[in-house]
Short mmCIF file of C-alpha atoms in Angstrom, two decimals:
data_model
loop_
_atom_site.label_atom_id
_atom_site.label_comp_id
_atom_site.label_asym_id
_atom_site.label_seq_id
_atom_site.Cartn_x
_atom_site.Cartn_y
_atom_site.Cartn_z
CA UNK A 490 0.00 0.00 0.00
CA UNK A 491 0.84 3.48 -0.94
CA UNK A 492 2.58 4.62 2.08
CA UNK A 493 0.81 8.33 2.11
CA UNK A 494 -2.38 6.54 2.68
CA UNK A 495 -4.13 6.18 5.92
CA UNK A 496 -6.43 2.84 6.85
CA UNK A 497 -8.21 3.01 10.13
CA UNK A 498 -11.56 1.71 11.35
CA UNK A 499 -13.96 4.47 11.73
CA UNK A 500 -16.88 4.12 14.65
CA UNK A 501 -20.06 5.47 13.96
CA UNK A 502 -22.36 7.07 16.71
CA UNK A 503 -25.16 4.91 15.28
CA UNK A 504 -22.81 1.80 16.07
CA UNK A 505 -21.55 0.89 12.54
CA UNK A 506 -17.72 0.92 11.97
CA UNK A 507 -16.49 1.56 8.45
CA UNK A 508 -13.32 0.62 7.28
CA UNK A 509 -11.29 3.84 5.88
CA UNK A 510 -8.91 4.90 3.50
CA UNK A 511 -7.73 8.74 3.53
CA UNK A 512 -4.85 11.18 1.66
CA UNK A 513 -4.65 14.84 2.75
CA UNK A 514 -4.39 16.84 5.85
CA UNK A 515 -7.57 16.90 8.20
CA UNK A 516 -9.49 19.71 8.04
CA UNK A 517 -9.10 20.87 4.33
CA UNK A 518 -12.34 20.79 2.31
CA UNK A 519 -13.46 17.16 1.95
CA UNK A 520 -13.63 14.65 -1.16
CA UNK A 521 -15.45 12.12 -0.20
CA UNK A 522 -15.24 8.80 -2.56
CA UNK A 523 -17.87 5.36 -2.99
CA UNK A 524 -17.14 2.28 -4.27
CA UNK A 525 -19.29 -0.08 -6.05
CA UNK A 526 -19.50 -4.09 -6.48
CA UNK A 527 -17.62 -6.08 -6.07
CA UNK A 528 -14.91 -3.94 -5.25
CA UNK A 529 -13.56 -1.76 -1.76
CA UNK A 530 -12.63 1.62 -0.84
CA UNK A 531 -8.68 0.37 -2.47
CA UNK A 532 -10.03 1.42 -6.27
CA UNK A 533 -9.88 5.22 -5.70
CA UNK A 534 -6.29 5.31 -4.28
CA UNK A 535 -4.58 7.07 -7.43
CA UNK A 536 -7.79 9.88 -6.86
CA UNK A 537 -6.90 10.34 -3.10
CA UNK A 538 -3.29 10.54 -4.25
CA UNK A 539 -3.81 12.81 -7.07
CA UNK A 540 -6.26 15.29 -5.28
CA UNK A 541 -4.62 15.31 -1.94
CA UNK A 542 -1.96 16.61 -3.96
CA UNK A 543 -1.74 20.91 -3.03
CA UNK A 544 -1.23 21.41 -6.65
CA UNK A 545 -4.44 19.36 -7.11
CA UNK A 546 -6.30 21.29 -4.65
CA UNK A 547 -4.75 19.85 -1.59
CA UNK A 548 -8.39 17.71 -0.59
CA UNK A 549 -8.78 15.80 2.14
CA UNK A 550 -9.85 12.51 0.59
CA UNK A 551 -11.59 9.77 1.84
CA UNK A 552 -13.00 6.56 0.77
CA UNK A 553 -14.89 4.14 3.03
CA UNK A 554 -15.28 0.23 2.70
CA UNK A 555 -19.03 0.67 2.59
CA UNK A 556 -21.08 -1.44 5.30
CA UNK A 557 -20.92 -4.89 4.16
CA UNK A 558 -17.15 -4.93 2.46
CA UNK A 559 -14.12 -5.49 3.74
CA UNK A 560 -13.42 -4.33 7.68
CA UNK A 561 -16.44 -2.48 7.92
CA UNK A 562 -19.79 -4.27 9.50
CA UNK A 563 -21.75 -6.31 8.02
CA UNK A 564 -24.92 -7.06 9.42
CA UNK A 565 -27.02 -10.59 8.55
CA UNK A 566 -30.34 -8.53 8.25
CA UNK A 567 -30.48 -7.90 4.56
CA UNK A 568 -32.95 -4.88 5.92
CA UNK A 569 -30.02 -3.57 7.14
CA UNK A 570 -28.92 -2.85 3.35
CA UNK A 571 -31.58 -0.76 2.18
CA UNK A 572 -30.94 2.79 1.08
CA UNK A 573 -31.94 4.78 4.41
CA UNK A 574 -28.91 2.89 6.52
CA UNK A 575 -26.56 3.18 3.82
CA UNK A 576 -27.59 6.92 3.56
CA UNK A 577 -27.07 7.03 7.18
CA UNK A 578 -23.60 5.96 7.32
CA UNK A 579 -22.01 8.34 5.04
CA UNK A 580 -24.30 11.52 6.31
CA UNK A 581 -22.49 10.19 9.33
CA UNK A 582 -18.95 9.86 8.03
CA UNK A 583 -19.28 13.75 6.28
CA UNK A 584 -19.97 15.26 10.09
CA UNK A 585 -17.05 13.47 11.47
CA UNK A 586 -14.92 14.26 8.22
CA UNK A 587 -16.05 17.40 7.49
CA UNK A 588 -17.71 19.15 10.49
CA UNK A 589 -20.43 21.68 9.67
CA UNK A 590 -18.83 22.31 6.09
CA UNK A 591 -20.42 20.79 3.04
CA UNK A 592 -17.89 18.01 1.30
CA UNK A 593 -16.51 19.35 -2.23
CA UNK A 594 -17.84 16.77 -3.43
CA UNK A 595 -18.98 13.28 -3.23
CA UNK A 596 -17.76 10.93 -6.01
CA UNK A 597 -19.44 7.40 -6.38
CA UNK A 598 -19.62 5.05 -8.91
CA UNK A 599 -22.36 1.69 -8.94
CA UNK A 600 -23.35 1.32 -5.91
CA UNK A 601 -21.22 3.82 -4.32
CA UNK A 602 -23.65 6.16 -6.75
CA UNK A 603 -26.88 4.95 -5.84
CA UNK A 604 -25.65 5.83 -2.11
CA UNK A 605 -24.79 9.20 -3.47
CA UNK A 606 -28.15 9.81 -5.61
CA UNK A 607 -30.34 9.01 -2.45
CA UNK A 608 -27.99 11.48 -0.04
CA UNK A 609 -27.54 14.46 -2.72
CA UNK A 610 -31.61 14.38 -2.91
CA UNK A 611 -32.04 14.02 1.15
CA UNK A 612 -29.49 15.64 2.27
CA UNK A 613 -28.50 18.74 -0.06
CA UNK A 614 -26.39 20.78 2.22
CA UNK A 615 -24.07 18.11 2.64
CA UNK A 616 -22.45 18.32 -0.42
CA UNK A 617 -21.40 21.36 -2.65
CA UNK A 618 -21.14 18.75 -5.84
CA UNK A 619 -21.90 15.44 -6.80
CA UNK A 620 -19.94 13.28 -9.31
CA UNK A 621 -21.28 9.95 -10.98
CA UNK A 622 -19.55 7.48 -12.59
CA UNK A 623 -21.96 4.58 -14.29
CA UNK A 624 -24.40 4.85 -11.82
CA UNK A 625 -28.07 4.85 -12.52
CA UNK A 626 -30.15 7.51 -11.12
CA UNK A 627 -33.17 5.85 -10.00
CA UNK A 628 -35.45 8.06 -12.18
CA UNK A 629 -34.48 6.68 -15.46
CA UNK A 630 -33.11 3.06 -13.83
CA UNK A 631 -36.75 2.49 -12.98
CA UNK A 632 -38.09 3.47 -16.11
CA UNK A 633 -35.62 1.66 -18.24
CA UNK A 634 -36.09 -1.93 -15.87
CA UNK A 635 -40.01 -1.38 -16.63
CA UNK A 636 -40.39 -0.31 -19.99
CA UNK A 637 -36.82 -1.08 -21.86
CA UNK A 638 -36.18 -4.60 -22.78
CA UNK A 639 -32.75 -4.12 -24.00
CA UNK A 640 -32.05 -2.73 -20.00
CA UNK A 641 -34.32 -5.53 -18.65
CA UNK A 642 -31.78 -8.30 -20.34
CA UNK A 643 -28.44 -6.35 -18.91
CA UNK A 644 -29.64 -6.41 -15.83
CA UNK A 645 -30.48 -9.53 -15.92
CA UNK A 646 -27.79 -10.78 -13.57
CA UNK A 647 -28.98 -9.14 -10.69
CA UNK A 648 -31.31 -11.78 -10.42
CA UNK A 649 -28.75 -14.21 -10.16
CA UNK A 650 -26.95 -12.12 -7.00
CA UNK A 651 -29.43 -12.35 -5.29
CA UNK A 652 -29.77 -16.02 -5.01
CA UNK A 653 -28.68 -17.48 -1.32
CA UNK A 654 -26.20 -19.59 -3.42
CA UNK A 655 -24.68 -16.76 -5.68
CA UNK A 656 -21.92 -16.20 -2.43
CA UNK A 657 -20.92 -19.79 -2.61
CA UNK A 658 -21.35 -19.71 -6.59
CA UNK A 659 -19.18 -16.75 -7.02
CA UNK A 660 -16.10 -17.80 -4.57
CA UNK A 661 -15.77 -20.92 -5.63
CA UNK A 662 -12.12 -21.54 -6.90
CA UNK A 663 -10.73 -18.65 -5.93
CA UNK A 664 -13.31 -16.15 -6.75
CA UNK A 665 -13.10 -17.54 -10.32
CA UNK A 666 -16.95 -16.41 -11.20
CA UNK A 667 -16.12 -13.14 -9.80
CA UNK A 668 -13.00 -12.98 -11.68
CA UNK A 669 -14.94 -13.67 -15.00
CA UNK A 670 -17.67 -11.12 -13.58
CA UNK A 671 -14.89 -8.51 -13.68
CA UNK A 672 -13.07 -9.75 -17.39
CA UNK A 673 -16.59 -10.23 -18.72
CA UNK A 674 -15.45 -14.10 -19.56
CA UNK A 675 -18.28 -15.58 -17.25
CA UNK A 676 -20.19 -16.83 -19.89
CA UNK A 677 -23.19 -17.72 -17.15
CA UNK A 678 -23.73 -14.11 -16.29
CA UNK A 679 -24.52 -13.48 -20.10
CA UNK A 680 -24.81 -9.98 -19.82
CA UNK A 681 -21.74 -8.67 -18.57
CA UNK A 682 -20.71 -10.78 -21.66
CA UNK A 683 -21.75 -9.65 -24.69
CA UNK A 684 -19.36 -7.02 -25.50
CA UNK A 685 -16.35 -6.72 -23.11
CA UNK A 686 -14.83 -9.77 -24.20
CA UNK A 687 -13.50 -8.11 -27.13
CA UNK A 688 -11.16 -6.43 -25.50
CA UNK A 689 -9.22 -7.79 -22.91
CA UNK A 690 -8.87 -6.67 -19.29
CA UNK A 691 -5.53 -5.28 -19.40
CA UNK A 692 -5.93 -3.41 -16.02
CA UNK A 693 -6.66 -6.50 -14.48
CA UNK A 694 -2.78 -7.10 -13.14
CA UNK A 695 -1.27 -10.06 -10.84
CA UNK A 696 -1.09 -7.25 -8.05
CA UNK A 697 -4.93 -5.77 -8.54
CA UNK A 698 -6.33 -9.14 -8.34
CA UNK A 699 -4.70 -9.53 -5.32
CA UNK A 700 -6.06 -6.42 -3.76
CA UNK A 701 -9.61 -7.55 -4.91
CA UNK A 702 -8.88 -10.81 -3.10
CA UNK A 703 -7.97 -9.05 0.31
CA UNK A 704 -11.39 -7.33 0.40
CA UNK A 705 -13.21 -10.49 -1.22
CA UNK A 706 -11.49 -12.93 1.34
CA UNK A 707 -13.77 -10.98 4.28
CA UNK A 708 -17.10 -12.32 2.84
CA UNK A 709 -19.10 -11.29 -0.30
CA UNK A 710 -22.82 -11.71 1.39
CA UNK A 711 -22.58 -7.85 2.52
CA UNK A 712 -22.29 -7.00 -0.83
CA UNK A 713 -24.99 -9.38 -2.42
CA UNK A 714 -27.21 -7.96 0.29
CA UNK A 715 -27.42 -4.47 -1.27
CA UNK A 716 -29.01 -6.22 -4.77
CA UNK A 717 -31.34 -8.52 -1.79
CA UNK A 718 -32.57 -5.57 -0.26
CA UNK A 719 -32.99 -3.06 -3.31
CA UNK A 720 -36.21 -3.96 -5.57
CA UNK A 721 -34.94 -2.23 -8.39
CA UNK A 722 -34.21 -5.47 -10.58
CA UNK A 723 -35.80 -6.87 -13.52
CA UNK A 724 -39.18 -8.57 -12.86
CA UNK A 725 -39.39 -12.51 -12.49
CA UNK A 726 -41.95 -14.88 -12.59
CA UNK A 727 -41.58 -14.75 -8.50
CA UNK A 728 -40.40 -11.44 -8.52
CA UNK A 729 -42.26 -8.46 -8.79
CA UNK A 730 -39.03 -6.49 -8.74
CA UNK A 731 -39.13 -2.77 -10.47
CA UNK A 732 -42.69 -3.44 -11.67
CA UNK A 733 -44.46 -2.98 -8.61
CA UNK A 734 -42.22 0.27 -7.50
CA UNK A 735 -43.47 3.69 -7.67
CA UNK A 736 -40.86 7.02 -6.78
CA UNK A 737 -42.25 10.43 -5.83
CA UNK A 738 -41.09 13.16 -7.73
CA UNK A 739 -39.72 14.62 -5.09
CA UNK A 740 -37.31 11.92 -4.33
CA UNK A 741 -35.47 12.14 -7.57
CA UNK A 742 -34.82 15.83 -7.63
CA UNK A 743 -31.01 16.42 -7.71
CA UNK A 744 -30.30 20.24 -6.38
CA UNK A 745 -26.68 19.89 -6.06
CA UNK A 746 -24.08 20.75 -9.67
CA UNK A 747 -23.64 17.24 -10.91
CA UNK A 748 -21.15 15.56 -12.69
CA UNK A 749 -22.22 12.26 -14.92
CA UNK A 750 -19.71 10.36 -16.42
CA UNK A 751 -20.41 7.22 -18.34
CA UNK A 752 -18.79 4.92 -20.23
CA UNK A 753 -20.21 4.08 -23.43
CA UNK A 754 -19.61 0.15 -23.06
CA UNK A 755 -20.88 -0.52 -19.84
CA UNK A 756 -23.03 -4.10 -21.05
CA UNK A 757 -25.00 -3.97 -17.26
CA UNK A 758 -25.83 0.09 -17.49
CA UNK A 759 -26.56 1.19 -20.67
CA UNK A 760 -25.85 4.51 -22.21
CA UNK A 761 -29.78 4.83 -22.35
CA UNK A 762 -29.67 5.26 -18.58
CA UNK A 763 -28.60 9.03 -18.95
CA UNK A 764 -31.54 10.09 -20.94
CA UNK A 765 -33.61 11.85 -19.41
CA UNK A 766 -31.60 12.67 -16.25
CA UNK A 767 -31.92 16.54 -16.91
CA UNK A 768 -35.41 16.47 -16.03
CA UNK A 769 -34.05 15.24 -12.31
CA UNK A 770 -31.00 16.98 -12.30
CA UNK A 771 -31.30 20.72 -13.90
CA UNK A 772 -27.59 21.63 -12.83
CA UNK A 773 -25.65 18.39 -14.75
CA UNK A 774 -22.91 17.96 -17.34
CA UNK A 775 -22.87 14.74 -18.88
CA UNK A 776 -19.50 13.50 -20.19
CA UNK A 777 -20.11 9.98 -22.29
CA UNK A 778 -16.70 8.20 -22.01
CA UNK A 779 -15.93 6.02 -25.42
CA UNK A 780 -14.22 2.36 -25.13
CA UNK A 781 -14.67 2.27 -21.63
CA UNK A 782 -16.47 -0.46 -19.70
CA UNK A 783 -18.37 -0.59 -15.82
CA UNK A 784 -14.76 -0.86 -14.76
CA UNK A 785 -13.74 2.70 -16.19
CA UNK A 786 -11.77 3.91 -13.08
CA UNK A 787 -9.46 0.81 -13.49
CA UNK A 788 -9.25 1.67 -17.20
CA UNK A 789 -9.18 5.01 -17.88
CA UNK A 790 -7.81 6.93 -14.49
CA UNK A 791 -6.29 9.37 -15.47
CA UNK A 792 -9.40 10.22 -17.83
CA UNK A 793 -11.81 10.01 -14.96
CA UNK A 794 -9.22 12.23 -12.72
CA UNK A 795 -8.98 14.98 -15.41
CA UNK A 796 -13.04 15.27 -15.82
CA UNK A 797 -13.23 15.53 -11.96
CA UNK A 798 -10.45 18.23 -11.67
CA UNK A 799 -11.48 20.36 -14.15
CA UNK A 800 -15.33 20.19 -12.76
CA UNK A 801 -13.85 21.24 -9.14
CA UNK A 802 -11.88 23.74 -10.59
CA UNK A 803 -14.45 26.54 -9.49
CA UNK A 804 -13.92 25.37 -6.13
CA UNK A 805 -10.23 24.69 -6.01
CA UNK A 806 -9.94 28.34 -6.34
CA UNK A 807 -11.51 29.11 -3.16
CA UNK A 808 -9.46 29.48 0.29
CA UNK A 809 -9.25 27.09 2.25
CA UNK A 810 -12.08 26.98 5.19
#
């Protein structure tokens, strides 16, 4: 591990503990960063590097092991993986972080995002900006898993995850399923397949597996629990799933400047996720990223770093607090 980064296990007043990773000198304005699945807090280290940086800005960044991953707890209830706890924890982690002051920004990506949608729209003053990487607002996601068949079939293997087995199933022979989840070579979860195995996973090194298999090692059934407890999935015949869902208006309104960025070959969250999102989101710039897949951090970081900078710029020019 990078030795300018800090790991510690963060307590909670609400008695969760999150496992942390931070860059940067307390008290300067906050980044705060959200990882997705299957991965950990670990994937945003060259962004806490980079920002922490004061020629960068001089953020203090932080990225959690959301509840369920790695160090951080992970309850059995899967009830205890539904939005309002996982909102919770971060609102949480920002007054411990960053005191009265609202973050810079809060920068998610999958799951991480969904987190982020549900706080940006609750909690406003939190946050001065929000940045999205492949994440569906739940506005269009809903629309798309009711009404969009081509959405319906890429999400297709959330139904799978959510199966008591799919732990077992995806750990099996050292994590090989997940592995092939990640390369898009897991021919059983068809549609993470049908386009990213024609190009191979470069990023996908001896040494970042190996990180993967640290967090991975502490149990995947955290993780799992957020598709178990979220009914935004494709319908079943013994699944109701997004049919039966209905969101208030009010709950997808997105105050805060927003950042989208989206990688064009994402096979589980298509491109037609974004449209739309200015109806929910009047303050949003939408950057579509070309050849990159779900795993675009991994793939394109320095891409993803340079969008993010120059969107903070406005605030980078401020004092410090």
């Amino acid at each position: 591990m990078h030795p300018d980064i800090q790991t510690w296990q963060q307590a909670l007043p609400h008695g969760i503990t999150l496992s942390c990773r931070a860059c940067g000198e307390p008290g300067r304005p906050v980044l705060l960063f959200l990882h997705g699945f299957p991965e950990g807090a670990w994937v945003w280290d060259p962004l806490l590097l980079h920002f922490s940086k004061p020629e960068n800005g001089g953020y203090r960044c932080v990225a959690p092991n959301l509840r369920g991953y790695e160090r951080s707890s992970a309850p059995q209830d899967v009830k205890a993986y539904r939005a309002k706890h996982l909102v919770q924890d971060i609102v949480a982690l920002i007054a411990l972080e960053s005191g009265p002051a609202p973050l810079a920004a809060l920068i998610a990506h999958d799951w991480g995002g969904a987190v982020a949608w549900s706080l940006a729209n609750q909690h406003p003053e939190r946050l001065r900006q929000l940045v999205i990487v492949n994440s569906p607002h739940p506005g269009p996601f809903l629309r798309a898993l009711q009404h969009d068949p081509a959405q319906q079939a890429a999400s297709a293997y959330m139904n799978f995850l959510v199966q008591p087995d799919a732990a077992a199933q995806l750990a099996a022979n050292d994590f090989e399923r997940l592995f092939g989840f990640l390369t898009g070579q897991d021919r059983s979860l068809q549609s993470l397949t049908a386009q990213t195995a024609k190009a191979p996973a470069h990023w996908l090194t001896p040494a970042v597996k190996a990180q993967y298999r640290e967090v991975w090692q502490h149990g995947l059934q955290g993780g799992l629990n957020y598709y178990r407890a979220s009914p935004l999935r494709p319908a079943t015949a013994t699944d109701p799933g997004a049919s039966a869902v209905q969101i208030p208006p009010e709950a997808l309104r997105i105050e805060v400047p927003t950042l989208v960025l989206w990688a064009q070959d994402d096979v589980a969250l298509l491109p037609c996720l974004t449209e739309g999102l200015d109806a929910h989101v009047p303050t949003m710039k939408l950057v579509p990223i070309e050849q990159a897949t779900h795993w675009v951090v991994h793939e394109q970081a320095e891409r993803v770093i340079t969008e993010i900078a120059d969107f903070l710029q406005p605030q980078a020019a401020r004092p410090p607090q």
